[in-house]
mmCIF file of C-alpha atoms and ligand atoms in Angstrom:
data_model
loop_
_atom_site.group_PDB
_atom_site.id
_atom_site.type_symbol
_atom_site.label_atom_id
_atom_site.label_comp_id
_atom_site.label_asym_id
_atom_site.label_seq_id
_atom_site.Cartn_x
_atom_site.Cartn_y
_atom_site.Cartn_z
ATOM 1 C CA MET A 165 11.145 20.122 -20.805
ATOM 2 C CA PHE A 166 10.096 17.665 -23.474
ATOM 3 C CA GLU A 167 13.720 17.221 -24.565
ATOM 4 C CA GLU A 168 14.803 16.686 -21.000
ATOM 5 C CA ALA A 169 12.066 14.099 -20.507
ATOM 6 C CA ARG A 170 13.228 12.241 -23.605
ATOM 7 C CA ARG A 171 16.841 12.307 -22.524
ATOM 8 C CA ARG A 172 15.984 10.980 -19.076
ATOM 9 C CA ASP A 173 13.857 8.186 -20.507
ATOM 10 C CA GLN A 174 16.793 7.139 -22.691
ATOM 11 C CA GLN A 175 19.026 6.956 -19.620
ATOM 12 C CA ASP A 176 16.430 5.115 -17.528
ATOM 13 C CA SER A 177 17.783 1.680 -16.560
ATOM 14 C CA MET A 178 14.254 0.544 -15.665
ATOM 15 C CA ALA A 179 12.615 1.544 -18.949
ATOM 16 C CA ASP A 180 12.383 -2.066 -20.149
ATOM 17 C CA LYS A 181 10.087 -2.958 -17.219
ATOM 18 C CA ARG A 182 7.173 -1.131 -18.823
ATOM 19 C CA ALA A 183 6.768 -4.039 -21.253
ATOM 20 C CA LEU A 184 5.845 -6.246 -18.279
ATOM 21 C CA PHE A 185 2.525 -4.386 -18.009
ATOM 22 C CA ALA A 186 -0.566 -4.613 -20.214
ATOM 23 C CA LEU A 187 -1.287 -0.882 -20.096
ATOM 24 C CA PRO A 188 -4.043 0.512 -22.326
ATOM 25 C CA GLU A 189 -2.953 2.786 -25.151
ATOM 26 C CA ASN A 190 -3.380 6.532 -24.907
ATOM 27 C CA CYS A 191 -3.513 6.413 -21.157
ATOM 28 C CA ILE A 192 -1.061 7.852 -18.667
ATOM 29 C CA TYR A 193 -1.641 6.023 -15.457
ATOM 30 C CA LEU A 194 -0.732 8.030 -12.389
ATOM 31 C CA ASP A 195 -2.936 6.007 -10.050
ATOM 32 C CA GLY A 196 -0.817 2.893 -9.486
ATOM 33 C CA ASN A 197 -0.815 3.890 -5.811
ATOM 34 C CA SER A 198 -4.537 3.083 -5.693
ATOM 35 C CA LEU A 199 -4.841 0.166 -8.104
ATOM 36 C CA GLY A 200 -1.728 -1.118 -9.838
ATOM 37 C CA PRO A 201 -2.240 -1.994 -13.539
ATOM 38 C CA LEU A 202 -2.378 -5.485 -14.984
ATOM 39 C CA PRO A 203 0.973 -7.277 -15.407
ATOM 40 C CA VAL A 204 1.201 -9.417 -18.564
ATOM 41 C CA ALA A 205 2.243 -12.381 -16.413
ATOM 42 C CA ALA A 206 -0.798 -11.959 -14.158
ATOM 43 C CA LYS A 207 -3.134 -12.040 -17.125
ATOM 44 C CA ALA A 208 -1.618 -15.298 -18.352
ATOM 45 C CA ARG A 209 -1.739 -16.783 -14.835
ATOM 46 C CA ALA A 210 -5.403 -15.877 -14.447
ATOM 47 C CA THR A 211 -6.250 -17.796 -17.610
ATOM 48 C CA GLU A 212 -4.164 -20.778 -16.551
ATOM 49 C CA VAL A 213 -5.664 -20.941 -13.068
ATOM 50 C CA VAL A 214 -9.232 -20.640 -14.278
ATOM 51 C CA GLU A 215 -9.096 -22.812 -17.384
ATOM 52 C CA GLN A 216 -6.458 -25.401 -16.573
ATOM 53 C CA GLN A 217 -6.286 -25.662 -12.812
ATOM 54 C CA TRP A 218 -9.896 -25.028 -11.808
ATOM 55 C CA GLY A 219 -11.428 -26.093 -15.129
ATOM 56 C CA ASN A 220 -9.571 -29.342 -15.727
ATOM 57 C CA ASP A 221 -7.803 -30.384 -12.586
ATOM 58 C CA LEU A 222 -10.617 -29.415 -10.236
ATOM 59 C CA ILE A 223 -10.090 -30.271 -6.572
ATOM 60 C CA THR A 224 -6.834 -32.125 -7.240
ATOM 61 C CA SER A 225 -5.288 -28.700 -7.814
ATOM 62 C CA TRP A 226 -4.997 -28.113 -4.055
ATOM 63 C CA ASN A 227 -2.106 -30.569 -4.192
ATOM 64 C CA LYS A 228 -1.241 -30.749 -7.884
ATOM 65 C CA HIS A 229 -0.837 -26.977 -8.244
ATOM 66 C CA SER A 230 -0.053 -26.364 -4.562
ATOM 67 C CA TRP A 231 -2.997 -24.032 -4.018
ATOM 68 C CA ILE A 232 -2.755 -24.781 -0.314
ATOM 69 C CA THR A 233 0.637 -23.065 0.102
ATOM 70 C CA LEU A 234 -0.199 -19.904 -1.876
ATOM 71 C CA PRO A 235 -0.418 -17.699 1.268
ATOM 72 C CA GLN A 236 3.040 -18.794 2.437
ATOM 73 C CA ARG A 237 4.580 -18.576 -1.054
ATOM 74 C CA CYS A 238 3.265 -15.066 -1.627
ATOM 75 C CA GLY A 239 4.692 -14.182 1.801
ATOM 76 C CA GLU A 240 8.099 -15.531 0.733
ATOM 77 C CA HIS A 241 8.073 -13.396 -2.403
ATOM 78 C CA LEU A 242 7.226 -10.339 -0.311
ATOM 79 C CA ALA A 243 9.705 -10.834 2.535
ATOM 80 C CA PRO A 244 12.802 -9.438 0.723
ATOM 81 C CA LEU A 245 10.840 -6.343 -0.342
ATOM 82 C CA LEU A 246 9.958 -5.728 3.293
ATOM 83 C CA GLY A 247 13.417 -6.336 4.690
ATOM 84 C CA ALA A 248 12.132 -9.408 6.487
ATOM 85 C CA LYS A 249 13.764 -12.786 6.943
ATOM 86 C CA ALA A 250 11.687 -15.720 5.714
ATOM 87 C CA ASP A 251 8.747 -17.187 7.665
ATOM 88 C CA GLN A 252 7.454 -13.899 9.059
ATOM 89 C CA VAL A 253 5.182 -12.779 6.218
ATOM 90 C CA ILE A 254 1.934 -14.308 5.001
ATOM 91 C CA CYS A 255 -0.802 -13.248 2.571
ATOM 92 C CA CYS A 256 -4.474 -13.332 3.510
ATOM 93 C CA ASP A 257 -7.641 -11.301 3.926
ATOM 94 C CA SER A 258 -7.579 -7.486 3.723
ATOM 95 C CA ILE A 259 -5.597 -4.880 5.638
ATOM 96 C CA SER A 260 -8.684 -4.144 7.714
ATOM 97 C CA VAL A 261 -9.182 -7.756 8.814
ATOM 98 C CA ASN A 262 -5.462 -8.279 9.355
ATOM 99 C CA LEU A 263 -5.303 -5.170 11.528
ATOM 100 C CA PHE A 264 -8.093 -6.571 13.675
ATOM 101 C CA LYS A 265 -6.137 -9.797 14.090
ATOM 102 C CA LEU A 266 -2.834 -8.077 14.855
ATOM 103 C CA LEU A 267 -4.239 -5.459 17.221
ATOM 104 C CA CYS A 268 -6.251 -7.958 19.266
ATOM 105 C CA GLY A 269 -3.300 -10.358 19.420
ATOM 106 C CA ALA A 270 -0.865 -7.571 20.339
ATOM 107 C CA LEU A 271 -3.208 -6.163 23.021
ATOM 108 C CA ALA A 272 -3.313 -9.577 24.652
ATOM 109 C CA LEU A 273 0.489 -9.486 24.941
ATOM 110 C CA GLN A 274 0.377 -6.153 26.788
ATOM 111 C CA HIS A 275 -1.095 -7.110 30.161
ATOM 112 C CA GLY A 276 -2.520 -4.136 32.024
ATOM 113 C CA ARG A 277 -2.064 -1.706 29.134
ATOM 114 C CA THR A 278 -5.092 -0.555 27.167
ATOM 115 C CA LYS A 279 -4.169 2.420 24.996
ATOM 116 C CA ILE A 280 -3.755 2.244 21.243
ATOM 117 C CA ILE A 281 -2.248 5.398 19.786
ATOM 118 C CA THR A 282 -2.680 6.297 16.137
ATOM 119 C CA THR A 283 -2.736 9.467 14.060
ATOM 120 C CA THR A 284 -5.880 11.533 13.538
ATOM 121 C CA ASP A 285 -5.487 11.534 9.768
ATOM 122 C CA ASN A 286 -4.531 7.885 9.450
ATOM 123 C CA PHE A 287 -6.393 6.020 6.708
ATOM 124 C CA PRO A 288 -9.935 5.736 8.121
ATOM 125 C CA THR A 289 -10.163 1.941 8.143
ATOM 126 C CA ASP A 290 -7.209 1.762 10.547
ATOM 127 C CA VAL A 291 -9.036 4.036 12.965
ATOM 128 C CA TYR A 292 -12.398 2.301 12.457
ATOM 129 C CA ILE A 293 -10.876 -1.074 13.307
ATOM 130 C CA VAL A 294 -9.571 0.247 16.627
ATOM 131 C CA GLN A 295 -12.986 1.792 17.323
ATOM 132 C CA GLY A 296 -14.535 -1.616 16.668
ATOM 133 C CA ILE A 297 -12.133 -3.367 19.024
ATOM 134 C CA GLN A 298 -12.824 -0.733 21.682
ATOM 135 C CA GLN A 299 -16.530 -1.418 21.324
ATOM 136 C CA LEU A 300 -16.021 -5.177 21.449
ATOM 137 C CA LEU A 301 -13.652 -5.305 24.424
ATOM 138 C CA GLY A 302 -14.884 -2.252 26.291
ATOM 139 C CA GLU A 303 -12.846 0.821 27.199
ATOM 140 C CA GLU A 304 -11.338 -0.888 30.209
ATOM 141 C CA ARG A 305 -9.421 -3.113 27.791
ATOM 142 C CA CYS A 306 -8.993 -0.985 24.689
ATOM 143 C CA GLN A 307 -8.846 2.763 24.389
ATOM 144 C CA LEU A 308 -8.218 4.610 21.149
ATOM 145 C CA ILE A 309 -6.124 7.762 21.328
ATOM 146 C CA THR A 310 -5.567 9.825 18.181
ATOM 147 C CA VAL A 311 -2.829 12.418 17.865
ATOM 148 C CA ASP A 312 -1.448 14.683 15.173
ATOM 149 C CA GLU A 313 1.484 13.319 13.129
ATOM 150 C CA THR A 314 3.728 15.889 14.785
ATOM 151 C CA GLU A 315 2.686 14.847 18.293
ATOM 152 C CA ILE A 316 3.369 11.122 18.192
ATOM 153 C CA GLU A 317 6.582 11.217 20.211
ATOM 154 C CA ALA A 318 5.023 13.295 22.983
ATOM 155 C CA ALA A 319 2.155 10.809 23.324
ATOM 156 C CA LEU A 320 4.371 7.801 24.066
ATOM 157 C CA ASN A 321 4.524 6.667 27.690
ATOM 158 C CA ASP A 322 4.475 3.509 29.789
ATOM 159 C CA ASP A 323 0.661 3.304 29.767
ATOM 160 C CA VAL A 324 0.471 2.813 26.027
ATOM 161 C CA ALA A 325 -0.014 -0.713 24.683
ATOM 162 C CA ILE A 326 0.298 -0.240 20.921
ATOM 163 C CA LEU A 327 1.502 2.390 18.485
ATOM 164 C CA LEU A 328 -0.366 1.946 15.195
ATOM 165 C CA LEU A 329 1.078 4.009 12.368
ATOM 166 C CA THR A 330 0.802 4.206 8.604
ATOM 167 C CA GLN A 331 4.248 4.917 7.218
ATOM 168 C CA VAL A 332 3.090 7.028 4.250
ATOM 169 C CA ASN A 333 0.153 9.381 4.789
ATOM 170 C CA PHE A 334 -2.423 8.525 2.125
ATOM 171 C CA ARG A 335 -3.323 12.153 1.428
ATOM 172 C CA THR A 336 -0.087 14.103 1.742
ATOM 173 C CA GLY A 337 2.474 11.345 1.213
ATOM 174 C CA ASN A 338 4.326 12.408 4.370
ATOM 175 C CA VAL A 339 6.644 9.608 5.536
ATOM 176 C CA LEU A 340 7.017 8.780 9.217
ATOM 177 C CA ASN A 341 10.410 7.694 10.554
ATOM 178 C CA MET A 342 9.916 3.982 11.142
ATOM 179 C CA ALA A 343 13.294 3.278 12.755
ATOM 180 C CA LYS A 344 13.113 6.177 15.183
ATOM 181 C CA LEU A 345 9.448 5.858 16.188
ATOM 182 C CA THR A 346 9.713 2.098 16.640
ATOM 183 C CA GLU A 347 12.752 2.536 18.869
ATOM 184 C CA MET A 348 11.086 5.260 20.914
ATOM 185 C CA ALA A 349 7.984 3.106 21.348
ATOM 186 C CA HIS A 350 10.106 0.189 22.524
ATOM 187 C CA GLN A 351 11.760 2.381 25.155
ATOM 188 C CA HIS A 352 8.304 2.553 26.757
ATOM 189 C CA GLY A 353 7.517 -1.127 26.236
ATOM 190 C CA ILE A 354 5.027 -0.266 23.465
ATOM 191 C CA LEU A 355 4.439 -2.699 20.590
ATOM 192 C CA THR A 356 4.384 -1.247 17.083
ATOM 193 C CA VAL A 357 2.021 -2.050 14.209
ATOM 194 C CA TRP A 358 2.940 -0.446 10.876
ATOM 195 C CA ASP A 359 0.586 -0.116 7.915
ATOM 196 C CA LEU A 360 2.614 -0.286 4.698
ATOM 197 C CA ALA A 361 -0.195 0.246 2.167
ATOM 198 C CA HIS A 362 1.635 3.065 0.355
ATOM 199 C CA SER A 363 5.133 1.746 1.091
ATOM 200 C CA ALA A 364 5.354 -1.842 -0.148
ATOM 201 C CA GLY A 365 6.774 -2.007 -3.660
ATOM 202 C CA VAL A 366 8.009 1.553 -3.731
ATOM 203 C CA LEU A 367 9.985 2.316 -0.563
ATOM 204 C CA PRO A 368 12.949 0.260 0.620
ATOM 205 C CA LEU A 369 11.811 -1.281 3.904
ATOM 206 C CA GLU A 370 13.776 -2.791 6.776
ATOM 207 C CA LEU A 371 11.226 -4.311 9.119
ATOM 208 C CA ASP A 372 13.724 -6.658 10.766
ATOM 209 C CA ASN A 373 16.422 -4.025 11.210
ATOM 210 C CA CYS A 374 13.920 -1.543 12.611
ATOM 211 C CA GLN A 375 12.718 -4.224 15.052
ATOM 212 C CA VAL A 376 9.132 -3.641 13.975
ATOM 213 C CA ASP A 377 6.773 -5.935 15.889
ATOM 214 C CA PHE A 378 3.893 -6.291 13.431
ATOM 215 C CA ALA A 379 2.957 -4.902 10.027
ATOM 216 C CA VAL A 380 0.221 -5.053 7.413
ATOM 217 C CA GLY A 381 0.047 -3.941 3.818
ATOM 218 C CA CYS A 382 -1.936 -4.401 0.667
ATOM 219 C CA THR A 383 -0.878 -5.878 -2.644
ATOM 220 C CA TYR A 384 -3.226 -4.167 -5.079
ATOM 221 C CA LYS A 385 -1.465 -0.799 -4.988
ATOM 222 C CA TYR A 386 2.231 -0.676 -5.954
ATOM 223 C CA LEU A 387 2.445 -4.485 -6.023
ATOM 224 C CA ASN A 388 -0.066 -4.887 -8.859
ATOM 225 C CA GLY A 389 -1.864 -7.894 -7.360
ATOM 226 C CA GLY A 390 -5.220 -6.935 -8.883
ATOM 227 C CA PRO A 391 -8.430 -5.393 -7.511
ATOM 228 C CA GLY A 392 -9.102 -6.646 -3.995
ATOM 229 C CA ALA A 393 -5.964 -8.820 -3.989
ATOM 230 C CA PRO A 394 -5.181 -10.350 -0.590
ATOM 231 C CA ALA A 395 -3.243 -8.248 1.906
ATOM 232 C CA PHE A 396 -0.161 -9.340 3.842
ATOM 233 C CA MET A 397 0.841 -9.399 7.452
ATOM 234 C CA TYR A 398 4.209 -9.522 9.177
ATOM 235 C CA VAL A 399 4.731 -10.990 12.626
ATOM 236 C CA ALA A 400 8.275 -10.624 13.967
ATOM 237 C CA GLU A 401 9.814 -13.987 14.733
ATOM 238 C CA ARG A 402 10.266 -13.121 18.419
ATOM 239 C CA HIS A 403 6.473 -12.827 18.837
ATOM 240 C CA GLU A 404 5.629 -15.972 16.953
ATOM 241 C CA ASN A 405 4.979 -18.204 19.945
ATOM 242 C CA ALA A 406 3.186 -15.781 22.237
ATOM 243 C CA PHE A 407 1.079 -14.013 19.582
ATOM 244 C CA ILE A 408 -2.354 -15.556 19.092
ATOM 245 C CA GLN A 409 -4.767 -13.870 16.741
ATOM 246 C CA PRO A 410 -8.470 -14.020 17.603
ATOM 247 C CA ILE A 411 -10.064 -15.199 14.346
ATOM 248 C CA THR A 412 -9.111 -18.780 15.020
ATOM 249 C CA GLY A 413 -10.144 -20.460 11.812
ATOM 250 C CA TRP A 414 -9.096 -23.857 10.533
ATOM 251 C CA MET A 415 -6.375 -22.574 8.192
ATOM 252 C CA GLY A 416 -4.463 -21.263 11.218
ATOM 253 C CA HIS A 417 -4.724 -24.622 12.989
ATOM 254 C CA ALA A 418 -1.589 -26.695 13.533
ATOM 255 C CA THR A 419 -3.108 -29.579 11.548
ATOM 256 C CA PRO A 420 -6.215 -28.433 9.629
ATOM 257 C CA PHE A 421 -6.777 -31.755 7.919
ATOM 258 C CA THR A 422 -7.057 -33.817 11.085
ATOM 259 C CA PHE A 423 -10.397 -31.973 11.534
ATOM 260 C CA SER A 424 -9.854 -31.943 15.274
ATOM 261 C CA SER A 425 -12.692 -30.456 17.323
ATOM 262 C CA SER A 426 -10.396 -28.162 19.329
ATOM 263 C CA TYR A 427 -8.219 -25.332 18.122
ATOM 264 C CA THR A 428 -4.441 -25.679 18.336
ATOM 265 C CA PRO A 429 -2.597 -22.765 16.755
ATOM 266 C CA HIS A 430 0.020 -23.381 14.104
ATOM 267 C CA GLN A 431 3.495 -22.667 15.477
ATOM 268 C CA SER A 432 4.410 -20.283 12.682
ATOM 269 C CA VAL A 433 3.177 -17.221 10.850
ATOM 270 C CA SER A 434 0.577 -19.553 9.281
ATOM 271 C CA GLN A 435 -1.344 -19.179 12.539
ATOM 272 C CA SER A 436 -2.404 -15.784 11.175
ATOM 273 C CA LEU A 437 -4.520 -17.448 8.504
ATOM 274 C CA THR A 438 -8.235 -17.854 9.057
ATOM 275 C CA GLY A 439 -10.168 -19.460 6.223
ATOM 276 C CA THR A 440 -9.661 -20.834 2.728
ATOM 277 C CA PRO A 441 -7.416 -18.608 0.582
ATOM 278 C CA SER A 442 -8.958 -16.870 -2.432
ATOM 279 C CA VAL A 443 -7.073 -19.030 -4.889
ATOM 280 C CA ILE A 444 -7.723 -17.167 -8.128
ATOM 281 C CA SER A 445 -6.778 -13.830 -6.663
ATOM 282 C CA MET A 446 -3.745 -15.172 -4.870
ATOM 283 C CA SER A 447 -2.482 -17.029 -7.950
ATOM 284 C CA VAL A 448 -2.652 -13.788 -9.923
ATOM 285 C CA LEU A 449 -0.883 -12.021 -7.066
ATOM 286 C CA GLU A 450 1.877 -14.619 -7.093
ATOM 287 C CA ALA A 451 2.523 -13.992 -10.791
ATOM 288 C CA SER A 452 2.763 -10.251 -10.086
ATOM 289 C CA LEU A 453 5.116 -10.777 -7.157
ATOM 290 C CA GLU A 454 7.444 -12.967 -9.235
ATOM 291 C CA MET A 455 8.262 -9.848 -11.278
ATOM 292 C CA TRP A 456 10.074 -8.327 -8.310
ATOM 293 C CA SER A 457 12.804 -10.962 -8.039
ATOM 294 C CA ASP A 458 15.214 -8.950 -10.207
ATOM 295 C CA VAL A 459 14.041 -5.465 -9.287
ATOM 296 C CA ASP A 460 16.279 -3.342 -7.067
ATOM 297 C CA ILE A 461 13.913 -1.478 -4.732
ATOM 298 C CA HIS A 462 16.547 1.210 -4.089
ATOM 299 C CA GLN A 463 16.581 1.944 -7.813
ATOM 300 C CA VAL A 464 12.773 2.086 -7.764
ATOM 301 C CA ARG A 465 12.921 4.638 -4.954
ATOM 302 C CA GLN A 466 15.541 6.678 -6.807
ATOM 303 C CA LYS A 467 13.424 6.860 -9.964
ATOM 304 C CA SER A 468 10.307 7.606 -7.928
ATOM 305 C CA ILE A 469 12.030 10.629 -6.390
ATOM 306 C CA GLU A 470 13.254 11.767 -9.809
ATOM 307 C CA LEU A 471 9.761 11.473 -11.308
ATOM 308 C CA GLY A 472 8.287 13.514 -8.466
ATOM 309 C CA GLU A 473 10.937 16.209 -8.717
ATOM 310 C CA PHE A 474 10.570 16.293 -12.500
ATOM 311 C CA MET A 475 6.829 16.788 -12.162
ATOM 312 C CA LEU A 476 7.348 19.686 -9.760
ATOM 313 C CA ASN A 477 9.770 21.247 -12.264
ATOM 314 C CA CYS A 478 7.241 20.822 -15.078
ATOM 315 C CA MET A 479 4.521 22.388 -12.928
ATOM 316 C CA GLN A 480 6.765 25.340 -12.219
ATOM 317 C CA HIS A 481 7.710 25.672 -15.879
ATOM 318 C CA LEU A 482 4.011 25.677 -16.838
ATOM 319 C CA GLN A 483 3.196 28.133 -14.036
ATOM 320 C CA LEU A 484 0.840 25.744 -12.257
ATOM 321 C CA THR A 485 2.461 26.006 -8.853
ATOM 322 C CA ASP A 486 0.352 28.882 -7.553
ATOM 323 C CA THR A 487 -3.017 27.531 -8.668
ATOM 324 C CA LEU A 488 -2.234 24.007 -7.448
ATOM 325 C CA PRO A 489 -0.221 24.384 -4.224
ATOM 326 C CA LEU A 490 1.621 21.337 -2.984
ATOM 327 C CA ALA A 491 0.154 19.534 0.032
ATOM 328 C CA SER A 492 3.072 17.086 0.183
ATOM 329 C CA PRO A 493 6.434 17.683 1.852
ATOM 330 C CA LEU A 494 8.791 19.617 -0.409
ATOM 331 C CA ASN A 495 11.733 17.424 0.588
ATOM 332 C CA PRO A 496 11.475 14.291 -1.596
ATOM 333 C CA ASN A 497 13.042 12.129 1.128
ATOM 334 C CA GLN A 498 10.128 13.091 3.361
ATOM 335 C CA ARG A 499 7.405 11.867 1.025
ATOM 336 C CA GLY A 500 6.282 8.572 -0.463
ATOM 337 C CA SER A 501 5.841 7.973 -4.175
ATOM 338 C CA GLN A 502 3.159 10.597 -4.645
ATOM 339 C CA LEU A 503 2.405 14.277 -4.895
ATOM 340 C CA ALA A 504 -0.728 15.883 -3.525
ATOM 341 C CA PHE A 505 -2.022 19.221 -4.768
ATOM 342 C CA LYS A 506 -4.696 21.340 -3.127
ATOM 343 C CA HIS A 507 -7.580 22.892 -5.048
ATOM 344 C CA ASP A 508 -11.224 23.563 -4.203
ATOM 345 C CA HIS A 509 -12.176 21.905 -7.511
ATOM 346 C CA ALA A 510 -9.747 19.004 -7.123
ATOM 347 C CA TYR A 511 -12.439 16.421 -7.908
ATOM 348 C CA ALA A 512 -13.576 18.102 -11.133
ATOM 349 C CA ILE A 513 -9.965 18.746 -12.213
ATOM 350 C CA CYS A 514 -9.251 15.053 -11.762
ATOM 351 C CA GLN A 515 -12.291 14.137 -13.868
ATOM 352 C CA ALA A 516 -11.258 16.556 -16.623
ATOM 353 C CA TRP A 517 -7.719 15.129 -16.536
ATOM 354 C CA ILE A 518 -9.103 11.596 -16.904
ATOM 355 C CA ALA A 519 -11.062 12.784 -19.951
ATOM 356 C CA GLU A 520 -7.692 13.860 -21.396
ATOM 357 C CA GLY A 521 -6.269 10.364 -20.831
ATOM 358 C CA VAL A 522 -4.437 11.025 -17.574
ATOM 359 C CA ILE A 523 -5.670 8.969 -14.635
ATOM 360 C CA ALA A 524 -4.949 10.362 -11.178
ATOM 361 C CA ASP A 525 -7.252 10.452 -8.173
ATOM 362 C CA PHE A 526 -9.062 12.720 -5.784
ATOM 363 C CA ARG A 527 -8.992 12.437 -2.020
ATOM 364 C CA ALA A 528 -11.520 14.345 0.031
ATOM 365 C CA PRO A 529 -11.751 17.122 0.858
ATOM 366 C CA ASN A 530 -9.567 18.930 -1.703
ATOM 367 C CA ILE A 531 -6.618 16.809 -2.825
ATOM 368 C CA LEU A 532 -5.588 15.949 -6.377
ATOM 369 C CA ARG A 533 -3.276 12.981 -5.887
ATOM 370 C CA VAL A 534 -0.668 11.742 -8.342
ATOM 371 C CA GLY A 535 1.131 8.439 -7.790
ATOM 372 C CA PHE A 536 4.431 7.433 -9.380
ATOM 373 C CA ALA A 537 4.989 3.763 -10.110
ATOM 374 C CA PRO A 538 8.540 3.767 -11.493
ATOM 375 C CA LEU A 539 8.287 0.387 -13.250
ATOM 376 C CA TYR A 540 6.030 1.764 -15.968
ATOM 377 C CA ILE A 541 5.912 5.570 -15.714
ATOM 378 C CA SER A 542 8.223 7.541 -17.979
ATOM 379 C CA PHE A 543 9.430 11.124 -17.763
ATOM 380 C CA GLN A 544 7.624 11.820 -21.037
ATOM 381 C CA ASP A 545 4.408 10.606 -19.386
ATOM 382 C CA ILE A 546 4.907 13.228 -16.700
ATOM 383 C CA TRP A 547 5.523 16.010 -19.182
ATOM 384 C CA THR A 548 2.496 15.056 -21.298
ATOM 385 C CA ALA A 549 0.329 14.839 -18.157
ATOM 386 C CA CYS A 550 1.451 18.279 -16.981
ATOM 387 C CA GLU A 551 0.739 19.837 -20.379
ATOM 388 C CA ALA A 552 -2.783 18.374 -20.282
ATOM 389 C CA LEU A 553 -3.231 19.743 -16.769
ATOM 390 C CA GLN A 554 -2.119 23.198 -17.840
ATOM 391 C CA LYS A 555 -4.715 23.212 -20.608
ATOM 392 C CA ILE A 556 -7.446 22.212 -18.146
ATOM 393 C CA MET A 557 -6.427 24.926 -15.695
ATOM 394 C CA GLN A 558 -6.063 27.603 -18.343
ATOM 395 C CA GLU A 559 -9.351 26.891 -20.103
ATOM 396 C CA LYS A 560 -11.102 26.024 -16.839
ATOM 397 C CA THR A 561 -12.671 23.001 -18.514
ATOM 398 C CA TYR A 562 -13.106 21.468 -15.055
ATOM 399 C CA LEU A 563 -16.060 23.826 -14.540
ATOM 400 C CA GLN A 564 -18.079 21.886 -17.119
ATOM 401 C CA PRO A 565 -21.069 20.178 -15.468
ATOM 402 C CA GLU A 566 -20.072 16.634 -16.530
ATOM 403 C CA TYR A 567 -16.988 16.845 -14.295
ATOM 404 C CA GLN A 568 -18.851 17.948 -11.180
ATOM 405 C CA LYS A 569 -20.931 14.890 -10.408
ATOM 406 C CA LYS A 570 -19.290 12.705 -7.773
ATOM 407 C CA GLN A 571 -19.382 8.987 -8.479
ATOM 408 C CA THR A 572 -19.615 6.295 -5.785
ATOM 409 C CA VAL A 573 -15.898 5.548 -5.802
ATOM 410 C CA THR A 574 -13.584 8.573 -5.908
HETATM 411 C C1 LIG B 231 -5.481 1.337 0.842
HETATM 412 C C2 LIG B 231 -5.301 1.352 2.304
HETATM 413 C C3 LIG B 231 -5.964 0.414 3.127
HETATM 414 C C4 LIG B 231 -6.952 -0.540 2.538
HETATM 415 O O1 LIG B 231 -7.420 -1.477 3.455
HETATM 416 P P1 LIG B 231 -8.227 -2.754 2.950
HETATM 417 O O2 LIG B 231 -8.748 -3.365 4.167
HETATM 418 O O3 LIG B 231 -7.227 -3.646 2.260
HETATM 419 O O4 LIG B 231 -9.283 -2.299 2.015
HETATM 420 C C5 LIG B 231 -5.681 0.422 4.482
HETATM 421 N N1 LIG B 231 -4.799 1.300 5.016
HETATM 422 C C6 LIG B 231 -4.166 2.230 4.258
HETATM 423 C C7 LIG B 231 -3.191 3.166 4.869
HETATM 424 C C8 LIG B 231 -4.418 2.290 2.885
HETATM 425 O O5 LIG B 231 -3.827 3.203 2.139
#
């Protein structure tokens, strides 16, 4: 397997991209789906923004270094990756806050309809936000309905206001069919909101072609924007005039610097902004997004599938398949850029793996999750990681007490 890994790395047309990242030595990073590593360009931009722009140019930087248009510029960098024409994507806030804005705004467009359908095992914040809106507006205006991933189609009818779905399940990696579900929702007059947290930067997306109404996503996972980097939101052009989001802050005003005492929404996706952008974070994000201009996302997807399949082959070769059964779909076209394995000691196994220099993550209750970021992961990384895992499983080192204690963030 080692020879095969080496051969495939030599043939890898994306191998040169690894040099764009400041990865620590002796570390195999299989957690880029949770927090993408530091791009070299982002590190340089952080220094420039802090020392030069903030340090020397102070408040003049809003104009001199165009801080004020960072949310729009980051949106422009993202649009091609999302399959979106310009002027529909903007960066701001977090997924959670952006979902609140989109769901409230979308509900207001659906007179007489109250139901928001989502999946039971959606990422919890998506569900919590709907619960919060239900509490705020009352059940006569917002009603959360959760269904199993396999029962989405059956739940769609003319009473439903919004279908809120995450394209890639954060535990299993199962991918929902965006084109089909969006079309089916539209047949019932339902608006769609897609969460692209585990899609953006790793799956080819076609928001415009799929006629998606609204979408959110984060930039600190596969897009390497840095811890807590601002999220993005997509508002389809056809909704731009009617859609009004409820957190009507000054940055979404048509003319923020007239300091008018009444709110007039901006007639563009900029209306989705609320307050002052987090300039340092968004500048770093912009540097990370610039990397994508010459990356072919279809090639990224291809390598991601190959890495996943190669890992499954390695696991089989090392006889790990029975002890660590796959919780992800077996068909690579049905899963995102990750593999999930089930084990009662998944947390401790993950800790023991980290001690061996392989960073993956654990998702409650029993999932060992491995993410593949094709820009910097090699086939040799996968083989080395699997060998380390075999040693841990064989010697049962995960039973050692130091690997049992759960930390605050898992
Ligand atoms: C990571 C993730 C989030 C994170 O939301 P934030 O508000 O940005 O913290 C939301 N949804 C999904 C599906 C995620 O995977």
